[in-house]
Coordinates of C-alpha atoms in Angstrom, one line a residue:
M1 CA -23.7 -50.2 28.9
D2 CA -25.6 -53.4 30.4
R3 CA -25.7 -52.8 34.4
I4 CA -25.0 -49.9 37.0
E5 CA -21.4 -48.8 37.0
S6 CA -21.5 -47.0 40.3
L7 CA -23.4 -46.7 43.7
V8 CA -23.6 -43.3 45.1
Y9 CA -24.2 -43.2 48.8
A10 CA -24.7 -40.4 51.2
R11 CA -25.2 -40.1 55.2
G12 CA -28.6 -38.8 55.5
P13 CA -29.8 -36.0 57.9
D14 CA -30.1 -38.7 60.7
G15 CA -26.5 -40.4 60.3
S16 CA -27.6 -43.3 58.5
L17 CA -26.2 -44.6 55.0
K18 CA -28.5 -44.1 52.2
L19 CA -28.5 -45.0 48.4
V20 CA -29.3 -41.7 46.5
G21 CA -28.3 -42.5 42.9
V22 CA -26.8 -44.8 40.7
M23 CA -24.5 -44.2 37.5
F24 CA -24.5 -45.9 34.2
M25 CA -21.3 -45.4 32.1
V26 CA -20.2 -46.5 28.3
R27 CA -16.3 -46.8 27.7
P28 CA -14.4 -43.7 26.8
G29 CA -14.9 -42.9 23.2
L30 CA -18.0 -44.6 22.7
E31 CA -21.3 -43.2 22.3
P32 CA -24.1 -43.5 24.8
P33 CA -27.6 -44.9 24.0
D34 CA -30.2 -42.3 23.3
F35 CA -33.1 -43.7 25.1
G36 CA -34.6 -40.8 26.8
G37 CA -33.9 -37.8 24.2
P38 CA -33.1 -34.7 26.1
L39 CA -34.1 -35.9 29.6
T40 CA -31.1 -38.2 29.7
G41 CA -28.0 -35.8 30.8
W42 CA -25.3 -37.8 29.4
H43 CA -21.9 -36.2 30.2
L44 CA -18.3 -37.0 31.0
H45 CA -15.5 -35.4 33.2
D46 CA -12.2 -34.5 32.3
N47 CA -11.0 -33.1 35.4
L48 CA -11.2 -35.7 38.3
C49 CA -8.3 -36.6 40.4
I50 CA -9.0 -40.0 41.8
N51 CA -7.3 -42.0 44.7
P52 CA -6.5 -45.1 43.3
S53 CA -6.8 -47.3 46.1
T54 CA -10.4 -46.0 47.3
W55 CA -11.9 -44.8 43.7
M56 CA -13.1 -41.8 45.6
V57 CA -12.7 -38.0 43.8
E58 CA -10.3 -36.3 45.9
A59 CA -9.9 -33.2 43.9
L60 CA -10.7 -31.6 40.7
S61 CA -8.0 -30.3 38.3
D62 CA -7.7 -29.5 34.3
S63 CA -4.3 -31.2 34.2
P64 CA -2.8 -34.2 35.6
S65 CA 0.1 -31.7 36.9
G66 CA -2.8 -30.3 39.4
C67 CA -4.1 -33.3 41.1
P68 CA -2.7 -33.9 44.6
R69 CA 0.3 -36.3 45.3
G70 CA -1.4 -39.8 45.4
T71 CA -4.2 -39.1 43.1
V72 CA -4.6 -40.1 39.4
H73 CA -6.0 -37.5 36.8
V74 CA -8.9 -39.6 35.2
V75 CA -11.2 -38.6 32.1
T76 CA -14.4 -40.6 31.9
G77 CA -16.5 -42.1 29.3
Q78 CA -20.1 -40.9 29.0
M79 CA -22.0 -41.4 32.0
L80 CA -25.6 -40.9 33.5
H81 CA -26.8 -40.4 36.9
V82 CA -30.1 -41.8 38.1
W83 CA -31.2 -40.2 41.5
L84 CA -33.2 -42.3 43.7
V85 CA -34.2 -39.3 45.8
D86 CA -36.4 -36.4 44.9
T87 CA -34.6 -33.5 43.6
P88 CA -35.9 -30.3 41.8
A89 CA -33.5 -31.0 38.9
G90 CA -35.0 -34.3 38.2
V91 CA -33.9 -38.2 38.1
F92 CA -31.5 -37.5 35.4
A93 CA -29.8 -34.4 36.9
D94 CA -26.0 -34.0 36.8
A95 CA -24.3 -34.4 40.0
E96 CA -23.3 -30.6 40.3
Q97 CA -27.0 -30.0 40.3
V98 CA -28.1 -32.5 42.8
I99 CA -25.2 -32.8 45.3
P100 CA -25.6 -28.9 46.4
Y101 CA -29.3 -29.4 47.0
L102 CA -28.8 -32.6 48.9
L103 CA -26.0 -30.9 50.9
R104 CA -28.6 -28.2 51.9
L105 CA -31.0 -30.9 53.2
G106 CA -28.4 -32.3 55.4
Y107 CA -26.8 -35.2 53.5
R108 CA -23.0 -35.9 53.4
F109 CA -21.0 -37.3 51.1
R110 CA -18.0 -38.0 53.2

C-alpha cells in the first residue's frame, strides 16, 4: 500500500462533481498496516459485481452466478476508505455508513 488506489466522486447538491473520498487497498491475502488501530476500518468486499469496462459496482451478490450478465464477481483485498467530507461516522468509516448519509444530504453517486 504505497498510493491511493481509488478516488470516490459524487455529484454534490449543486450538481457539481466533488471528490468525497479515497481508498487505499492491499492485495488479496495480505494484511493491511496497523497504523491507526481501531480507528482505521480495514475491510474487504466479497459480494461485488463489477462492470469490467468501467470498473463500477453494478450490483451485489454473494455468488458469481448471482451477478447480472456483463458483470464480474469480485472479492477485494483489504481496503480503507478516507472521507474528505464531514460525516458523523468519521474519516475512516465504511462506505455503508457514509454513502446513505451523503445521499440524504443530496449527493448522488451515479
